Amino acid sequence: MATYQLNSSSDLIENPSPRCACMLVLDTSASMFGQPIRELNAGVQAFISAIKEDDMAACSVELGVITAGGKVTEQLPFTTAMNISQCRHFAASGLTPLGAAMELALDRLEERTAAYRKAGVAYYQPWLVVISDGVPTDQWQAASARARSLAQQRKMVVMPVGVEEADLEALSAFSTRPAKRLDGLKFREFFLWLSASMSRVSASASTTEQVRLPPTDSWDSI
């Protein structure tokens, strides 16, 4: 069972570092059973460990996790990386309610950025990473239009990643950038790239400057 030391109400006062919210929306449907879900779990663990090793990123990056497997579950409310003591392992089951998962993720991101503004804490453009190996099994078009609009307004970075036989066209609808296909099951490589990206963002001198991200050739399928 996982244990989390969640953000207290005074966290934004006690830790005034500029924040970078990173929400993971993970497909944990039945088709991810076996090696895919094992590799996904290992990748998320590697991501958290790598972020915590970077002192600046550990204070700045806030991670949230929502899964879509049979039902939508908020596995981890936004928590500063340095306060995550452990992350639960996800199990694969059910269909893929990705539309509902993305709606919840967008709601949580809007709530968190509003909290930053209220507390007077600077923040970088939030990230929303969605990973799926199939196609949404619920009504997802409204969520995709909402996410794409926020990305177009540069209010959010939306990063869709397809695994194995994922419908890249559907995933691409959530963003202004085309979905990338994971090379095999290189979840660990992807999450290490994501942690390196978060480190670059949190180390940038300004919350509004463009950040050059690492190349994706370690994990994407060319």
Short mmCIF file of C-alpha atoms in Angstrom, two decimals:
data_model
loop_
_atom_site.label_atom_id
_atom_site.label_comp_id
_atom_site.label_asym_id
_atom_site.label_seq_id
_atom_site.Cartn_x
_atom_site.Cartn_y
_atom_site.Cartn_z
CA MET A 1 0.00 0.00 0.00
CA ALA A 2 1.36 3.39 -0.90
CA THR A 3 1.91 6.20 1.55
CA TYR A 4 2.06 9.84 0.57
CA GLN A 5 3.06 12.91 2.50
CA LEU A 6 0.58 15.18 0.73
CA ASN A 7 0.75 18.93 0.33
CA SER A 8 -0.37 20.69 3.48
CA SER A 9 -2.39 23.88 3.27
CA SER A 10 0.75 25.83 4.10
CA ASP A 11 2.99 24.10 1.55
CA LEU A 12 2.94 26.98 -0.92
CA ILE A 13 4.08 29.31 1.88
CA GLU A 14 6.71 27.02 3.37
CA ASN A 15 8.17 26.16 -0.05
CA PRO A 16 8.06 29.29 -2.26
CA SER A 17 9.87 27.66 -5.21
CA PRO A 18 8.24 28.27 -8.62
CA ARG A 19 6.07 25.26 -9.41
CA CYS A 20 5.79 22.99 -12.43
CA ALA A 21 2.66 20.85 -12.27
CA CYS A 22 2.94 17.55 -14.14
CA MET A 23 -0.18 15.41 -14.43
CA LEU A 24 0.10 11.83 -15.68
CA VAL A 25 -3.03 10.24 -17.20
CA LEU A 26 -2.26 6.54 -17.55
CA ASP A 27 -4.21 3.87 -19.43
CA THR A 28 -4.39 0.90 -17.07
CA SER A 29 -7.07 -1.01 -19.00
CA ALA A 30 -7.07 -4.81 -19.36
CA SER A 31 -5.05 -4.64 -22.59
CA MET A 32 -2.10 -3.38 -20.52
CA PHE A 33 -2.04 -6.63 -18.51
CA GLY A 34 1.29 -8.41 -18.10
CA GLN A 35 4.58 -6.91 -19.21
CA PRO A 36 3.12 -3.53 -20.31
CA ILE A 37 1.71 -2.69 -16.86
CA ARG A 38 4.89 -3.97 -15.18
CA GLU A 39 7.02 -1.73 -17.38
CA LEU A 40 4.68 1.22 -16.81
CA ASN A 41 4.95 0.80 -13.05
CA ALA A 42 8.73 0.57 -13.21
CA GLY A 43 8.86 3.68 -15.42
CA VAL A 44 6.79 5.78 -13.00
CA GLN A 45 9.01 4.68 -10.10
CA ALA A 46 12.12 5.64 -12.09
CA PHE A 47 10.57 9.04 -12.89
CA ILE A 48 9.91 9.84 -9.24
CA SER A 49 13.38 8.69 -8.18
CA ALA A 50 15.09 10.76 -10.87
CA ILE A 51 13.12 13.91 -10.02
CA LYS A 52 13.94 13.54 -6.32
CA GLU A 53 17.66 13.32 -7.12
CA ASP A 54 17.56 16.85 -8.60
CA ASP A 55 17.26 19.21 -5.63
CA MET A 56 15.75 22.06 -7.63
CA ALA A 57 13.25 19.86 -9.46
CA ALA A 58 12.32 18.05 -6.23
CA CYS A 59 11.17 21.38 -4.76
CA SER A 60 9.45 22.63 -7.92
CA VAL A 61 7.81 19.69 -9.70
CA GLU A 62 4.38 18.70 -8.43
CA LEU A 63 3.18 15.31 -9.66
CA GLY A 64 -0.38 14.08 -10.02
CA VAL A 65 -1.47 10.67 -11.33
CA ILE A 66 -4.87 9.63 -12.71
CA THR A 67 -5.52 6.15 -14.11
CA ALA A 68 -8.15 4.97 -16.59
CA GLY A 69 -8.75 1.25 -16.18
CA GLY A 70 -12.36 0.21 -15.84
CA LYS A 71 -12.95 3.39 -13.86
CA VAL A 72 -11.18 6.71 -13.37
CA THR A 73 -9.03 6.83 -10.22
CA GLU A 74 -7.05 9.75 -8.84
CA GLN A 75 -4.05 7.75 -7.67
CA LEU A 76 -2.02 10.74 -6.50
CA PRO A 77 -3.27 14.29 -5.86
CA PHE A 78 -0.75 16.97 -6.79
CA THR A 79 2.22 16.50 -4.48
CA THR A 80 5.65 18.13 -4.54
CA ALA A 81 8.16 15.49 -5.66
CA MET A 82 10.27 15.77 -2.50
CA ASN A 83 7.17 14.84 -0.44
CA ILE A 84 6.33 11.64 -2.32
CA SER A 85 7.52 8.82 -0.10
CA GLN A 86 6.30 5.98 -2.30
CA CYS A 87 4.07 5.34 -5.31
CA ARG A 88 1.52 2.54 -5.46
CA HIS A 89 1.65 -0.06 -8.22
CA PHE A 90 -1.15 0.09 -10.75
CA ALA A 91 -3.09 -2.98 -11.88
CA ALA A 92 -4.57 -3.49 -15.35
CA SER A 93 -8.31 -4.11 -15.74
CA GLY A 94 -11.46 -3.01 -17.54
CA LEU A 95 -12.06 -0.62 -20.41
CA THR A 96 -10.42 2.77 -21.15
CA PRO A 97 -12.48 5.78 -19.93
CA LEU A 98 -9.81 8.19 -21.16
CA GLY A 99 -12.24 11.05 -21.82
CA ALA A 100 -13.39 11.14 -18.19
CA ALA A 101 -9.80 10.77 -16.97
CA MET A 102 -8.69 13.73 -19.07
CA GLU A 103 -11.61 15.87 -17.87
CA LEU A 104 -10.63 15.18 -14.26
CA ALA A 105 -6.97 15.90 -15.05
CA LEU A 106 -7.85 19.24 -16.64
CA ASP A 107 -10.03 20.15 -13.65
CA ARG A 108 -7.22 19.33 -11.22
CA LEU A 109 -4.67 21.34 -13.25
CA GLU A 110 -6.96 24.38 -13.30
CA GLU A 111 -7.54 24.07 -9.54
CA ARG A 112 -3.82 23.81 -8.84
CA THR A 113 -2.79 26.77 -10.98
CA ALA A 114 -5.54 28.83 -9.32
CA ALA A 115 -4.02 27.90 -5.94
CA TYR A 116 -0.60 29.08 -7.17
CA ARG A 117 -2.05 32.42 -8.21
CA LYS A 118 -3.93 32.84 -4.94
CA ALA A 119 -0.74 32.15 -2.95
CA GLY A 120 1.36 34.41 -5.18
CA VAL A 121 3.65 31.53 -6.19
CA ALA A 122 5.18 31.68 -9.67
CA TYR A 123 4.63 28.67 -11.90
CA TYR A 124 5.81 27.24 -15.20
CA GLN A 125 3.48 26.09 -17.95
CA PRO A 126 1.83 22.91 -16.59
CA TRP A 127 2.35 19.56 -18.31
CA LEU A 128 -0.32 16.96 -19.05
CA VAL A 129 1.08 13.60 -20.18
CA VAL A 130 -1.39 11.02 -21.47
CA ILE A 131 -0.26 7.45 -22.22
CA SER A 132 -2.54 4.84 -23.82
CA ASP A 133 -2.24 1.58 -25.75
CA GLY A 134 -5.63 1.73 -27.43
CA VAL A 135 -8.54 4.08 -28.06
CA PRO A 136 -10.85 5.76 -25.50
CA THR A 137 -13.98 3.71 -24.81
CA ASP A 138 -16.06 6.64 -23.52
CA GLN A 139 -17.08 10.03 -24.89
CA TRP A 140 -13.73 11.78 -25.23
CA GLN A 141 -14.22 14.47 -27.90
CA ALA A 142 -15.18 17.28 -25.46
CA ALA A 143 -12.12 16.54 -23.32
CA SER A 144 -9.85 16.50 -26.37
CA ALA A 145 -11.23 19.85 -27.59
CA ARG A 146 -10.69 21.36 -24.12
CA ALA A 147 -7.12 20.08 -23.84
CA ARG A 148 -6.25 21.16 -27.37
CA SER A 149 -7.64 24.65 -26.76
CA LEU A 150 -5.51 25.08 -23.62
CA ALA A 151 -2.45 23.89 -25.53
CA GLN A 152 -3.18 26.35 -28.36
CA GLN A 153 -3.41 29.17 -25.82
CA ARG A 154 -0.03 28.06 -24.42
CA LYS A 155 -1.61 27.51 -21.02
CA MET A 156 -0.50 23.89 -20.93
CA VAL A 157 1.87 21.41 -22.57
CA VAL A 158 -0.12 18.32 -23.60
CA MET A 159 2.08 15.32 -24.40
CA PRO A 160 0.25 12.28 -25.89
CA VAL A 161 2.15 8.98 -26.08
CA GLY A 162 0.85 5.84 -27.78
CA VAL A 163 1.89 2.33 -26.77
CA GLU A 164 1.89 -0.61 -29.18
CA GLU A 165 -1.41 -0.54 -31.15
CA ALA A 166 -2.66 2.79 -29.77
CA ASP A 167 -4.82 5.00 -31.98
CA LEU A 168 -2.38 7.88 -32.54
CA GLU A 169 -4.97 9.93 -34.40
CA ALA A 170 -7.31 9.93 -31.38
CA LEU A 171 -4.45 10.71 -28.98
CA SER A 172 -3.21 13.53 -31.22
CA ALA A 173 -6.64 15.19 -30.95
CA PHE A 174 -5.84 16.06 -27.33
CA SER A 175 -2.89 18.26 -28.29
CA THR A 176 -1.44 20.67 -30.80
CA ARG A 177 1.48 18.28 -31.22
CA PRO A 178 1.17 14.85 -32.82
CA ALA A 179 1.23 11.86 -30.51
CA LYS A 180 4.49 9.97 -30.38
CA ARG A 181 4.61 6.19 -30.39
CA LEU A 182 6.65 4.50 -27.71
CA ASP A 183 9.35 2.21 -29.09
CA GLY A 184 8.25 -1.16 -27.77
CA LEU A 185 7.80 -0.91 -24.00
CA LYS A 186 10.46 1.71 -23.29
CA PHE A 187 8.50 3.26 -20.44
CA ARG A 188 11.60 3.69 -18.31
CA GLU A 189 13.40 5.55 -21.09
CA PHE A 190 10.38 7.78 -21.61
CA PHE A 191 10.05 8.66 -17.93
CA LEU A 192 13.78 9.37 -17.62
CA TRP A 193 13.37 11.75 -20.59
CA LEU A 194 10.39 13.32 -18.80
CA SER A 195 12.38 13.78 -15.59
CA ALA A 196 15.22 15.40 -17.56
CA SER A 197 12.67 17.71 -19.20
CA MET A 198 11.20 18.66 -15.81
CA SER A 199 14.71 19.37 -14.53
CA ARG A 200 15.38 21.72 -17.44
CA VAL A 201 12.07 23.50 -16.92
CA SER A 202 12.57 23.96 -13.17
CA ALA A 203 16.12 25.24 -13.70
CA SER A 204 15.13 27.89 -16.26
CA ALA A 205 15.67 31.49 -15.20
CA SER A 206 12.14 32.59 -16.07
CA THR A 207 8.75 30.91 -15.86
CA THR A 208 7.90 32.30 -19.30
CA GLU A 209 11.03 31.48 -21.31
CA GLN A 210 11.14 28.72 -23.91
CA VAL A 211 13.02 25.64 -22.72
CA ARG A 212 14.93 23.40 -25.10
CA LEU A 213 13.93 19.84 -24.24
CA PRO A 214 16.12 16.73 -24.61
CA PRO A 215 15.78 14.69 -27.83
CA THR A 216 13.19 11.90 -27.74
CA ASP A 217 15.13 9.33 -29.76
CA SER A 218 15.86 7.23 -26.64
CA TRP A 219 12.21 6.15 -26.43
CA ASP A 220 10.10 7.11 -29.43
CA SER A 221 9.53 4.96 -32.50
CA ILE A 222 10.91 6.66 -35.61
#
